[in-house]
Amino acid sequence: MRSGLERAQVEGKVRDIVAAMFAIIPTGVGGRGQVRLPPQELRRVMTEGARWAVHNGYGLAHDLERIEEGGRYPWADPAHVSDRAIERGKAQLGTLGSGNHFVEIQVVDQVFDEQLAAALDLRVDQVCVMIHSGSRGFGHQVCDDYLHRLQAHLRTLDFTLPDRQLACAYFGSDMGQAYFRAMACAVNYAFCNRQIIGHWVREAFMKALSLGPRELDLELIYDVAHNVAKPEEHVVDGQPRRLVVHRKGATRAFPPGHPEIPERYRAIGQPVLIPGDMGRCSYLLVGTAQGMTETWGSTCHGAGRTMSRSRAMKVAKGRAIDKELEQRGIFVMAAARGTLAEEMSEAYKDVSRVVEVVHEAGISRKVALLRPIGNIKG
């Protein structure tokens, strides 16, 4: 999300904005939100995605134009979702979760391509917000349910696997379609979840800065799913073919001219969001034609870890990560102190090096670098 504000307009007030976001957006493992839905209404979320959020007053109608698939995967079928998943999901909409999920206040520090940045309405010193959250306990339960079913299903297949964690089904089979349609429900839940969080981010900014919506002008640039499988058309051996593209730890990065990109971005390529860590920076890029050919229109999803969470906790023992960040002008609030240790900068690769590889390989093109100034985590 990009705002109409400059860095100078929030200096001295970032701590207040962070506190306001932390107060309104529930965070942490099992966090329960303000949106509590009966099962039948939750099934509408599963099929409508971000559209449910907009129709119920969370966010703006034109946000939907800037979300992958308009904020709704059309393949969702709640009949394939368990009661346990519904029970876990009914109170977690609008919540951030734990681990590497975050809402981060950022400032555009560098622009690498002025023309692309202008098309995305970005400029140096502009205040932005990046949100990373998914389908919460709902999606986790969908995955867990089908992992058990698929492992049993393996015995019916005509091939063997080297690792049971690769449990799978033929896409066109009853089992394959059941999981795919349940997964689409989780994707829609995630779209809805982020849409609600984005709405509350707007409210937190307005409250902390005493601004109206027009003065704040906090607009969605783009929202894209990650950790999904999706039917797409790609060229294979010179012929267009319908494939199921799996992106795990990856994000879609379609090229200029692709019909699935929102019309406002079609001339430049799909916006690509690559978060770093809470102490360094994140990037905004666009997709390329070369990426469409070489990586099925995909790029990396983030920097990637260099330490396990347990190792990071040991390395951070005795340190006050929040104070270290504050000394660098970054204000952070977290539901659990251990989260800051697990998510400290040293636990991640340098995202700038990762992005440079992506850029030089031609599978995405750098547009802007964003520095963190405030962050909330689970």
PDB file of C-alpha atoms in Angstrom, residues 98-100 278 305 307-314 316 321 336-348 377-378:
ATOM      1  CA  SER A  98       3.059 -15.160  14.164  1.00  0.00           C
ATOM      2  CA  GLY A  99       6.465 -16.040  12.713  1.00  0.00           C
ATOM      3  CA  ASN A 100       7.465 -14.023   9.665  1.00  0.00           C
ATOM      4  CA  MET A 278      12.519  -5.984   9.737  1.00  0.00           C
ATOM      5  CA  ARG A 305      16.361 -17.803   6.250  1.00  0.00           C
ATOM      6  CA  MET A 307      19.177 -19.745  10.647  1.00  0.00           C
ATOM      7  CA  SER A 308      16.490 -21.958  12.098  1.00  0.00           C
ATOM      8  CA  ARG A 309      14.202 -20.282  14.612  1.00  0.00           C
ATOM      9  CA  SER A 310      15.795 -22.197  17.497  1.00  0.00           C
ATOM     10  CA  ARG A 311      19.285 -21.185  16.341  1.00  0.00           C
ATOM     11  CA  ALA A 312      18.226 -17.543  16.085  1.00  0.00           C
ATOM     12  CA  MET A 313      16.851 -17.673  19.640  1.00  0.00           C
ATOM     13  CA  LYS A 314      20.242 -18.926  20.902  1.00  0.00           C
ATOM     14  CA  ALA A 316      19.909 -13.496  20.260  1.00  0.00           C
ATOM     15  CA  ILE A 321      16.295  -6.748  19.525  1.00  0.00           C
ATOM     16  CA  ALA A 336       5.867 -12.336  21.942  1.00  0.00           C
ATOM     17  CA  ARG A 337       9.387 -11.204  22.721  1.00  0.00           C
ATOM     18  CA  GLY A 338      10.771 -14.427  21.283  1.00  0.00           C
ATOM     19  CA  THR A 339       9.373 -13.503  17.861  1.00  0.00           C
ATOM     20  CA  LEU A 340      11.811 -10.605  17.569  1.00  0.00           C
ATOM     21  CA  ALA A 341      14.724 -12.941  18.253  1.00  0.00           C
ATOM     22  CA  GLU A 342      13.470 -15.499  15.713  1.00  0.00           C
ATOM     23  CA  GLU A 343      12.980 -12.753  13.108  1.00  0.00           C
ATOM     24  CA  MET A 344      16.122 -10.660  13.658  1.00  0.00           C
ATOM     25  CA  SER A 345      18.029  -9.567  10.575  1.00  0.00           C
ATOM     26  CA  GLU A 346      20.881 -12.048  11.038  1.00  0.00           C
ATOM     27  CA  ALA A 347      18.398 -14.931  10.716  1.00  0.00           C
ATOM     28  CA  TYR A 348      17.772 -13.973   7.070  1.00  0.00           C
ATOM     29  CA  LYS A 377       4.638  -8.821  14.474  1.00  0.00           C
ATOM     30  CA  GLY A 378       2.935 -11.759  16.144  1.00  0.00           C
TER      31      GLY A 378
END
